[in-house]
Amino acid sequence: MALVGNIRDFGLSDFLYLVDRGYKTGGLHLSHGEETALLFFERGKLVMAARKPEDQHPDLLVRLGILNEAQLAQARASLANRDNGTTLTDVIIEENLAAKEQFQGALQSFTEEAVYGLFGWPEGEFLFEQNQRPAREAPVIPTPISVDHLIMEGVRRIDEWGRIKDRIPSTDMVVRFLDQPGERAKGVKLAAEEWRVFARINGRDTLAEIARKTNLSEFDVCRIVYGFLTAGLVEVMRQPRPLPVKGGATVADPPRVKRSLVNRIINRIKGM
Amino acid sequence: MQTVKMVISGAVNAGKTEFIKAISEIEVVSTERRATDDTKLIKKETTVAMDFGRIAIADDLVLHLFGTPGQKRFDFMWEILSEGMLGLVILVDSTRPETFRETNRIIDFFVSYRDTPYVIAANKQDRPNAWSPDELRLALRQPPHVKVLPCVASDRESVKNVLLELLYVIQERSED
């Protein structure tokens, strides 16, 4: 079943988070006016991004200087004799037609730039076709890319409050790390400003206080924390609201109910 | 006679009225009016005040179900409706990701200040291209302990299941 929507309503960084945490495999088709893009994911990691139809063609490997024409022809000929589970990328690596590091580096840079450009789209239809995979001859990255740092880079390109305020409605909110942020953070490359904010997160200071301590604007702190949030590194919480107290419990507490009463309701609904 | 209350909330057109109608023993008291704002693009009539349903548990105990209005300009009603509630069902239209942001705002309103027992009902699971409960959990950034349940609000059994799952959450927090 396909997931459809518009990145105006459900942002690309949110979608990448869903793909990452859901270990999704499939093709994400995006369109914005005349522009289109196609991204493929394998178990939550990015394996290919094409902004033009020709970027899905093996000739891309020649254009990027990874192979020459003769090497590409040799790889394609070998692929024709291999089983359906083998990709052109597998053949290139197995037959040493290109050094894996060079292959990975060149194709990864190209793919990342293709994705970064998509964060500039203010809106665009998306359709995620689950379990769709690239063609066997498509230029697929040897080692799939973790989307965490793609999310961080995408968020760096956000320059308006609107989207940030959806997740961070107030600078009076407190930031704290989720479980084992160090492990999650390994895939994320932080810029110097981001490290300054990262180092100030202690579960007590509000965003406004972090802005003051880092000498960054509140907008910059919120944008950076929005990136951490989107990458699943931190959570933001409201500070407890000062409330009048009634009989030792705050008025905001839900009523304590008797188990016997709940059991009666359960039995009644079961019997309906 | 003791009355207890559950609140059914969600964005416009999430299926709140239908949910209450599916389970209420009385004709649901709705205050549906012709939509006058952007809502009219989605549905001709919408709930501008609230829905009210009722289930008699026993001679001495009644469960009231309150559906909140979906539009932002009726936020003030949420505070009133949430006072003293046993628990909360957040309904989501699983086919409309454009409502997920609003759904998060509603969850934030009801849950951030109170430790309210709640479940999320992923409604319209019978429609093509409905996001699955697992996908909705990720889209709404809900932690693993929050129940995100498949739901078809027009189906009584499905509604019963959602209410029961909420009651199990409430049961865990209840006192002997």
Short mmCIF file of C-alpha atoms in Angstrom, two decimals:
data_model
loop_
_atom_site.label_atom_id
_atom_site.label_comp_id
_atom_site.label_asym_id
_atom_site.label_seq_id
_atom_site.Cartn_x
_atom_site.Cartn_y
_atom_site.Cartn_z
CA MET A 1 0.00 0.00 0.00
CA ALA A 2 1.32 3.45 -0.92
CA LEU A 3 1.72 6.37 1.46
CA VAL A 4 0.62 9.60 -0.18
CA GLY A 5 0.64 13.21 0.92
CA ASN A 6 2.27 16.58 0.43
CA ILE A 7 5.59 17.68 1.94
CA ARG A 8 3.92 20.98 2.80
CA ASP A 9 1.92 19.06 5.41
CA PHE A 10 4.32 16.25 6.25
CA GLY A 11 7.86 17.47 5.69
CA LEU A 12 10.62 15.60 3.94
CA SER A 13 12.63 15.41 7.17
CA ASP A 14 9.60 13.88 8.92
CA PHE A 15 9.26 11.39 6.11
CA LEU A 16 12.94 10.46 6.28
CA TYR A 17 12.52 9.90 10.03
CA LEU A 18 9.58 7.57 9.34
CA VAL A 19 11.58 5.64 6.75
CA ASP A 20 14.56 5.38 9.09
CA ARG A 21 12.69 4.31 12.22
CA GLY A 22 10.26 2.12 10.30
CA TYR A 23 13.11 0.33 8.43
CA LYS A 24 11.15 1.00 5.26
CA THR A 25 12.04 -0.38 1.87
CA GLY A 26 10.56 1.30 -1.18
CA GLY A 27 10.56 4.15 -3.65
CA LEU A 28 9.63 7.72 -2.72
CA HIS A 29 8.24 9.61 -5.72
CA LEU A 30 8.18 13.39 -5.36
CA SER A 31 6.83 16.03 -7.70
CA HIS A 32 6.82 19.81 -7.47
CA GLY A 33 5.60 21.67 -10.55
CA GLU A 34 7.72 20.46 -13.45
CA GLU A 35 10.30 18.88 -11.17
CA THR A 36 10.32 15.27 -10.05
CA ALA A 37 12.55 13.12 -7.90
CA LEU A 38 12.79 9.47 -7.04
CA LEU A 39 14.48 8.14 -3.91
CA PHE A 40 14.96 4.50 -3.06
CA PHE A 41 15.40 3.14 0.45
CA GLU A 42 16.45 -0.28 1.66
CA ARG A 43 15.58 -1.09 5.29
CA GLY A 44 15.50 2.58 6.23
CA LYS A 45 18.67 3.64 4.45
CA LEU A 46 19.01 5.61 1.24
CA VAL A 47 20.41 3.68 -1.72
CA MET A 48 19.62 5.98 -4.64
CA ALA A 49 18.32 9.45 -5.45
CA ALA A 50 17.49 10.66 -8.94
CA ARG A 51 16.38 14.20 -9.78
CA LYS A 52 16.21 13.41 -13.49
CA PRO A 53 15.26 10.22 -15.34
CA GLU A 54 18.83 9.90 -16.69
CA ASP A 55 20.15 9.74 -13.11
CA GLN A 56 18.57 6.30 -12.84
CA HIS A 57 20.59 5.11 -15.84
CA PRO A 58 23.97 3.34 -15.47
CA ASP A 59 25.58 6.03 -17.69
CA LEU A 60 25.60 8.16 -14.53
CA LEU A 61 28.61 6.10 -13.39
CA VAL A 62 30.54 7.30 -16.45
CA ARG A 63 29.41 10.90 -15.99
CA LEU A 64 30.65 10.79 -12.39
CA GLY A 65 33.99 9.33 -13.48
CA ILE A 66 33.52 6.09 -11.56
CA LEU A 67 33.77 3.90 -14.69
CA ASN A 68 34.79 4.45 -18.29
CA GLU A 69 32.62 3.36 -21.19
CA ALA A 70 34.44 0.05 -21.60
CA GLN A 71 34.17 -0.84 -17.91
CA LEU A 72 30.47 -0.04 -17.93
CA ALA A 73 29.92 -2.22 -21.00
CA GLN A 74 31.82 -5.05 -19.30
CA ALA A 75 29.75 -4.70 -16.12
CA ARG A 76 26.48 -4.71 -18.05
CA ALA A 77 27.54 -7.77 -20.03
CA SER A 78 28.40 -9.60 -16.79
CA LEU A 79 25.11 -8.58 -15.23
CA ALA A 80 23.19 -10.09 -18.13
CA ASN A 81 24.58 -13.48 -17.18
CA ARG A 82 23.83 -13.18 -13.47
CA ASP A 83 20.72 -14.07 -11.49
CA ASN A 84 17.95 -11.57 -10.81
CA GLY A 85 19.14 -10.88 -7.27
CA THR A 86 22.43 -9.40 -8.50
CA THR A 87 22.70 -5.66 -9.23
CA LEU A 88 25.09 -3.73 -11.41
CA THR A 89 26.68 -2.36 -8.25
CA ASP A 90 27.36 -5.93 -7.02
CA VAL A 91 29.07 -6.76 -10.32
CA ILE A 92 31.24 -3.63 -10.27
CA ILE A 93 32.43 -4.40 -6.75
CA GLU A 94 32.90 -8.13 -7.29
CA GLU A 95 34.84 -7.66 -10.53
CA ASN A 96 36.90 -4.78 -9.12
CA LEU A 97 35.88 -2.49 -11.94
CA ALA A 98 36.09 0.44 -9.53
CA ALA A 99 37.62 0.91 -6.12
CA LYS A 100 34.81 0.61 -3.59
CA GLU A 101 35.81 3.77 -1.69
CA GLN A 102 35.89 5.86 -4.83
CA PHE A 103 32.64 4.34 -6.05
CA GLN A 104 30.98 4.98 -2.68
CA GLY A 105 32.37 8.50 -2.28
CA ALA A 106 31.42 9.78 -5.72
CA LEU A 107 27.95 8.28 -5.77
CA GLN A 108 27.22 9.24 -2.15
CA SER A 109 28.14 12.90 -2.78
CA PHE A 110 25.95 12.98 -5.86
CA THR A 111 23.04 11.35 -4.00
CA GLU A 112 23.30 13.61 -0.95
CA GLU A 113 23.31 16.75 -3.09
CA ALA A 114 20.25 15.47 -4.94
CA VAL A 115 18.42 15.03 -1.63
CA TYR A 116 19.55 18.36 -0.12
CA GLY A 117 18.02 20.19 -3.06
CA LEU A 118 14.65 18.65 -2.21
CA PHE A 119 14.57 20.35 1.20
CA GLY A 120 14.16 23.65 -0.64
CA TRP A 121 10.81 22.60 -2.03
CA PRO A 122 8.07 24.45 -0.14
CA GLU A 123 5.54 21.85 -1.19
CA GLY A 124 5.24 18.83 -3.43
CA GLU A 125 3.24 15.67 -3.73
CA PHE A 126 4.83 12.48 -2.46
CA LEU A 127 3.99 8.85 -2.95
CA PHE A 128 5.92 6.11 -1.19
CA GLU A 129 5.59 2.79 -2.95
CA GLN A 130 6.48 0.16 -0.36
CA ASN A 131 8.92 -2.54 -1.44
CA GLN A 132 9.60 -0.92 -4.79
CA ARG A 133 13.27 -1.33 -5.66
CA PRO A 134 15.57 0.26 -8.26
CA ALA A 135 16.16 -1.50 -11.57
CA ARG A 136 19.07 -3.96 -11.50
CA GLU A 137 21.15 -1.66 -13.72
CA ALA A 138 20.42 1.47 -11.68
CA PRO A 139 23.42 3.22 -10.06
CA VAL A 140 22.84 2.10 -6.49
CA ILE A 141 25.24 3.12 -3.70
CA PRO A 142 27.36 0.17 -2.49
CA THR A 143 26.86 0.99 1.20
CA PRO A 144 23.45 2.57 1.88
CA ILE A 145 23.46 6.01 3.53
CA SER A 146 22.00 6.59 6.99
CA VAL A 147 19.38 9.32 6.72
CA ASP A 148 20.23 10.94 10.08
CA HIS A 149 22.71 13.42 8.72
CA LEU A 150 20.54 14.05 5.68
CA ILE A 151 17.83 15.15 8.11
CA MET A 152 20.24 17.46 9.95
CA GLU A 153 21.39 19.04 6.70
CA GLY A 154 17.82 19.43 5.55
CA VAL A 155 16.85 21.15 8.76
CA ARG A 156 19.79 23.57 8.34
CA ARG A 157 17.98 24.82 5.28
CA ILE A 158 14.80 25.68 7.14
CA ASP A 159 14.54 29.43 7.45
CA GLU A 160 11.04 29.99 8.70
CA TRP A 161 9.45 29.69 12.12
CA GLY A 162 6.25 28.03 10.94
CA ARG A 163 7.50 24.47 10.69
CA ILE A 164 9.70 24.77 13.77
CA LYS A 165 6.80 26.00 15.88
CA ASP A 166 4.82 22.87 15.10
CA ARG A 167 7.27 20.95 17.24
CA ILE A 168 8.61 23.70 19.48
CA PRO A 169 5.71 26.01 20.29
CA SER A 170 7.57 28.00 22.95
CA THR A 171 11.12 28.87 23.99
CA ASP A 172 10.07 28.12 27.57
CA MET A 173 10.26 24.41 26.80
CA VAL A 174 12.99 22.22 28.28
CA VAL A 175 15.19 19.98 26.12
CA ARG A 176 16.47 16.60 27.20
CA PHE A 177 18.24 13.72 25.54
CA LEU A 178 16.42 10.59 24.57
CA ASP A 179 17.92 7.23 25.46
CA GLN A 180 21.52 6.81 24.35
CA PRO A 181 21.84 9.92 22.22
CA GLY A 182 25.52 9.14 21.81
CA GLU A 183 24.67 6.06 19.75
CA ARG A 184 22.16 7.93 17.62
CA ALA A 185 24.51 10.87 17.23
CA LYS A 186 27.20 8.73 15.62
CA GLY A 187 25.52 9.06 12.23
CA VAL A 188 25.07 12.80 12.57
CA LYS A 189 27.70 15.34 11.62
CA LEU A 190 27.21 18.42 13.75
CA ALA A 191 28.41 21.89 12.87
CA ALA A 192 30.21 23.99 15.49
CA GLU A 193 27.07 25.97 16.39
CA GLU A 194 25.14 22.74 16.77
CA TRP A 195 27.76 21.31 19.12
CA ARG A 196 27.44 24.45 21.27
CA VAL A 197 23.75 23.81 21.68
CA PHE A 198 24.19 20.04 22.01
CA ALA A 199 26.62 20.54 24.90
CA ARG A 200 24.14 22.77 26.75
CA ILE A 201 21.30 20.26 26.81
CA ASN A 202 20.84 19.11 30.37
CA GLY A 203 17.13 18.41 30.84
CA ARG A 204 16.73 21.56 32.97
CA ASP A 205 17.50 24.60 30.83
CA THR A 206 14.83 26.05 28.61
CA LEU A 207 15.49 26.93 24.99
CA ALA A 208 15.57 30.59 25.95
CA GLU A 209 18.21 29.86 28.60
CA ILE A 210 20.29 27.86 26.10
CA ALA A 211 20.10 30.79 23.68
CA ARG A 212 21.37 33.12 26.39
CA LYS A 213 24.20 30.81 27.43
CA THR A 214 25.37 30.13 23.87
CA ASN A 215 24.93 33.71 22.63
CA LEU A 216 22.85 32.39 19.77
CA SER A 217 19.47 33.80 18.77
CA GLU A 218 16.38 31.98 20.02
CA PHE A 219 15.52 31.22 16.39
CA ASP A 220 18.91 29.59 15.78
CA VAL A 221 18.64 27.52 18.97
CA CYS A 222 15.11 26.40 18.08
CA ARG A 223 16.15 25.54 14.53
CA ILE A 224 19.10 23.50 15.79
CA VAL A 225 17.00 21.72 18.42
CA TYR A 226 14.34 21.10 15.78
CA GLY A 227 17.03 19.23 13.87
CA PHE A 228 17.92 17.15 16.94
CA LEU A 229 14.22 16.45 17.46
CA THR A 230 13.70 15.41 13.87
CA ALA A 231 16.71 13.14 14.00
CA GLY A 232 15.32 11.56 17.18
CA LEU A 233 18.13 12.67 19.50
CA VAL A 234 16.18 14.77 21.99
CA GLU A 235 12.70 15.58 23.19
CA VAL A 236 11.25 18.88 24.33
CA MET A 237 8.89 19.14 27.26
CA ARG A 238 6.84 21.85 28.81
CA GLN A 239 7.82 22.99 32.26
CA PRO A 240 5.24 21.98 34.85
CA ARG A 241 2.48 24.55 34.94
CA PRO A 242 2.08 26.12 38.40
CA LEU A 243 -1.36 25.02 39.50
CA PRO A 244 -3.46 25.51 42.58
CA VAL A 245 -3.49 22.51 44.87
CA LYS A 246 -6.59 20.72 46.08
CA GLY A 247 -6.12 18.22 48.88
CA GLY A 248 -2.53 17.46 48.01
CA ALA A 249 -3.11 16.76 44.32
CA THR A 250 -2.90 19.32 41.54
CA VAL A 251 -6.17 20.06 39.78
CA ALA A 252 -4.61 18.89 36.54
CA ASP A 253 -4.17 15.34 37.77
CA PRO A 254 -6.66 12.91 36.26
CA PRO A 255 -9.03 11.49 38.85
CA ARG A 256 -7.84 8.35 40.63
CA VAL A 257 -10.44 5.73 39.88
CA LYS A 258 -11.26 2.49 41.61
CA ARG A 259 -10.29 -0.64 39.72
CA SER A 260 -13.69 -2.13 40.47
CA LEU A 261 -15.37 0.75 38.65
CA VAL A 262 -13.11 0.33 35.60
CA ASN A 263 -13.78 -3.40 35.60
CA ARG A 264 -17.53 -2.78 35.58
CA ILE A 265 -17.21 -0.52 32.53
CA ILE A 266 -14.96 -3.06 30.78
CA ASN A 267 -17.45 -5.86 31.37
CA ARG A 268 -20.33 -3.74 30.13
CA ILE A 269 -18.57 -2.75 26.92
CA LYS A 270 -17.44 -6.31 26.28
CA GLY A 271 -21.07 -7.37 26.54
CA MET A 272 -22.41 -4.80 24.11
CA MET B 1 -26.11 7.87 40.07
CA GLN B 2 -22.42 8.12 39.26
CA THR B 3 -21.32 9.38 35.88
CA VAL B 4 -17.88 9.00 34.35
CA LYS B 5 -16.60 10.70 31.23
CA MET B 6 -14.41 9.88 28.27
CA VAL B 7 -13.39 12.41 25.66
CA ILE B 8 -13.07 11.71 21.94
CA SER B 9 -10.89 14.26 20.19
CA GLY B 10 -9.16 14.72 16.87
CA ALA B 11 -8.81 17.06 13.92
CA VAL B 12 -11.72 18.07 11.68
CA ASN B 13 -13.26 15.10 9.88
CA ALA B 14 -11.29 12.55 11.92
CA GLY B 15 -14.55 10.66 12.60
CA LYS B 16 -15.44 11.70 16.15
CA THR B 17 -19.19 11.97 15.62
CA GLU B 18 -19.28 8.64 13.78
CA PHE B 19 -17.24 7.01 16.56
CA ILE B 20 -19.68 8.08 19.27
CA LYS B 21 -22.71 7.20 17.14
CA ALA B 22 -21.37 3.67 16.68
CA ILE B 23 -21.42 2.89 20.40
CA SER B 24 -23.84 5.27 22.11
CA GLU B 25 -27.10 3.84 23.45
CA ILE B 26 -28.90 7.07 22.92
CA GLU B 27 -29.28 9.10 19.77
CA VAL B 28 -26.10 11.14 19.76
CA VAL B 29 -26.67 14.74 20.68
CA SER B 30 -24.71 16.56 18.01
CA THR B 31 -24.60 20.19 17.26
CA GLU B 32 -23.62 19.89 13.66
CA ARG B 33 -23.90 23.04 11.67
CA ARG B 34 -23.18 23.99 8.12
CA ALA B 35 -19.46 24.61 7.95
CA THR B 36 -18.62 28.24 7.41
CA ASP B 37 -14.84 28.27 7.27
CA ASP B 38 -12.14 26.20 5.57
CA THR B 39 -13.85 23.14 7.01
CA LYS B 40 -16.47 23.36 4.28
CA LEU B 41 -13.84 22.24 1.81
CA ILE B 42 -13.71 18.93 3.70
CA LYS B 43 -17.29 18.36 4.80
CA LYS B 44 -20.61 20.15 4.46
CA GLU B 45 -21.58 19.86 8.08
CA THR B 46 -19.28 19.69 11.04
CA THR B 47 -19.42 19.60 14.81
CA VAL B 48 -19.09 23.16 16.05
CA ALA B 49 -19.80 22.54 19.72
CA MET B 50 -19.67 18.90 20.73
CA ASP B 51 -21.18 15.44 20.45
CA PHE B 52 -22.62 13.66 23.41
CA GLY B 53 -23.24 9.94 23.76
CA ARG B 54 -24.18 7.76 26.68
CA ILE B 55 -23.73 4.14 27.76
CA ALA B 56 -25.52 2.85 30.85
CA ILE B 57 -23.08 0.65 32.76
CA ALA B 58 -25.53 -0.24 35.56
CA ASP B 59 -28.43 1.33 37.41
CA ASP B 60 -26.00 3.42 39.40
CA LEU B 61 -23.31 4.11 36.81
CA VAL B 62 -23.30 5.86 33.43
CA LEU B 63 -20.49 6.47 30.95
CA HIS B 64 -20.68 9.72 28.99
CA LEU B 65 -18.78 10.17 25.74
CA PHE B 66 -17.95 13.70 24.68
CA GLY B 67 -16.68 14.54 21.21
CA THR B 68 -14.72 17.76 20.99
CA PRO B 69 -15.11 20.21 18.13
CA GLY B 70 -12.24 19.96 15.67
CA GLN B 71 -11.76 23.59 14.71
CA LYS B 72 -9.07 25.66 16.36
CA ARG B 73 -11.48 28.45 17.29
CA PHE B 74 -13.23 26.08 19.69
CA ASP B 75 -10.08 25.21 21.63
CA PHE B 76 -11.60 26.76 24.74
CA MET B 77 -14.11 23.89 24.80
CA TRP B 78 -11.33 21.34 25.17
CA GLU B 79 -10.34 22.62 28.59
CA ILE B 80 -13.93 22.39 29.79
CA LEU B 81 -14.53 18.93 28.33
CA SER B 82 -11.29 17.51 29.65
CA GLU B 83 -12.01 18.34 33.28
CA GLY B 84 -12.46 15.13 35.24
CA MET B 85 -12.26 12.80 32.27
CA LEU B 86 -11.29 9.18 32.81
CA GLY B 87 -9.40 8.96 29.56
CA LEU B 88 -9.06 10.21 26.03
CA VAL B 89 -9.31 8.76 22.53
CA ILE B 90 -7.43 10.70 19.87
CA LEU B 91 -8.88 9.90 16.47
CA VAL B 92 -6.74 10.35 13.38
CA ASP B 93 -7.85 10.25 9.77
CA SER B 94 -5.21 7.80 8.57
CA THR B 95 -5.66 8.84 4.95
CA ARG B 96 -4.90 12.54 5.45
CA PRO B 97 -1.31 13.31 6.52
CA GLU B 98 -2.17 16.99 6.30
CA THR B 99 -4.02 16.54 9.60
CA PHE B 100 -1.13 14.90 11.51
CA ARG B 101 0.33 18.24 12.59
CA GLU B 102 -3.03 19.34 14.00
CA THR B 103 -3.38 15.95 15.69
CA ASN B 104 -0.05 16.51 17.42
CA ARG B 105 -1.26 19.90 18.61
CA ILE B 106 -4.34 18.26 20.12
CA ILE B 107 -2.29 15.53 21.82
CA ASP B 108 0.04 18.19 23.17
CA PHE B 109 -2.90 20.16 24.57
CA PHE B 110 -4.51 17.25 26.37
CA VAL B 111 -1.45 15.35 27.47
CA SER B 112 1.44 17.73 28.09
CA TYR B 113 0.10 19.19 31.33
CA ARG B 114 -1.72 16.16 32.64
CA ASP B 115 -0.90 12.53 32.91
CA THR B 116 -4.03 11.67 30.97
CA PRO B 117 -4.55 8.03 29.96
CA TYR B 118 -5.04 8.04 26.19
CA VAL B 119 -4.96 5.91 23.09
CA ILE B 120 -4.73 6.89 19.44
CA ALA B 121 -7.27 5.41 17.04
CA ALA B 122 -6.01 5.21 13.46
CA ASN B 123 -9.38 5.71 11.79
CA LYS B 124 -10.45 4.90 8.23
CA GLN B 125 -8.27 1.81 8.03
CA ASP B 126 -10.75 0.45 5.50
CA ARG B 127 -9.77 3.12 2.97
CA PRO B 128 -7.08 2.76 0.30
CA ASN B 129 -3.79 4.44 1.17
CA ALA B 130 -4.55 4.57 4.89
CA TRP B 131 -1.33 4.90 6.88
CA SER B 132 -0.95 1.89 9.15
CA PRO B 133 -0.91 2.27 12.96
CA ASP B 134 2.86 1.64 12.96
CA GLU B 135 3.39 4.36 10.40
CA LEU B 136 1.15 6.73 12.33
CA ARG B 137 3.11 6.10 15.50
CA LEU B 138 6.25 7.26 13.72
CA ALA B 139 4.51 10.15 11.98
CA LEU B 140 3.06 11.40 15.27
CA ARG B 141 6.29 10.64 17.18
CA GLN B 142 4.49 8.61 19.81
CA PRO B 143 6.54 6.49 22.21
CA PRO B 144 6.18 2.69 22.16
CA HIS B 145 4.02 2.54 25.30
CA VAL B 146 1.22 4.60 23.70
CA LYS B 147 -1.32 2.37 21.99
CA VAL B 148 -1.97 3.25 18.35
CA LEU B 149 -4.94 1.12 17.31
CA PRO B 150 -6.52 0.32 13.96
CA CYS B 151 -10.05 1.70 13.78
CA VAL B 152 -13.06 2.05 11.53
CA ALA B 153 -15.32 4.48 13.37
CA SER B 154 -18.47 3.30 11.62
CA ASP B 155 -17.89 -0.26 12.87
CA ARG B 156 -19.22 -0.89 16.37
CA GLU B 157 -16.79 -3.76 17.09
CA SER B 158 -13.85 -1.61 16.09
CA VAL B 159 -15.04 1.22 18.36
CA LYS B 160 -15.58 -1.23 21.21
CA ASN B 161 -12.02 -2.45 20.80
CA VAL B 162 -10.62 1.09 21.00
CA LEU B 163 -12.64 1.87 24.15
CA LEU B 164 -11.59 -1.40 25.76
CA GLU B 165 -7.93 -0.74 25.03
CA LEU B 166 -8.28 2.68 26.63
CA LEU B 167 -10.00 1.12 29.63
CA TYR B 168 -7.09 -1.32 30.03
CA VAL B 169 -4.72 1.67 30.18
CA ILE B 170 -6.96 3.30 32.80
CA GLN B 171 -7.20 -0.01 34.67
CA GLU B 172 -3.41 -0.20 35.00
CA ARG B 173 -3.42 3.18 36.72
CA SER B 174 -6.46 2.57 38.90
CA GLU B 175 -6.32 1.93 42.61
CA ASP B 176 -7.72 -1.05 44.50
#
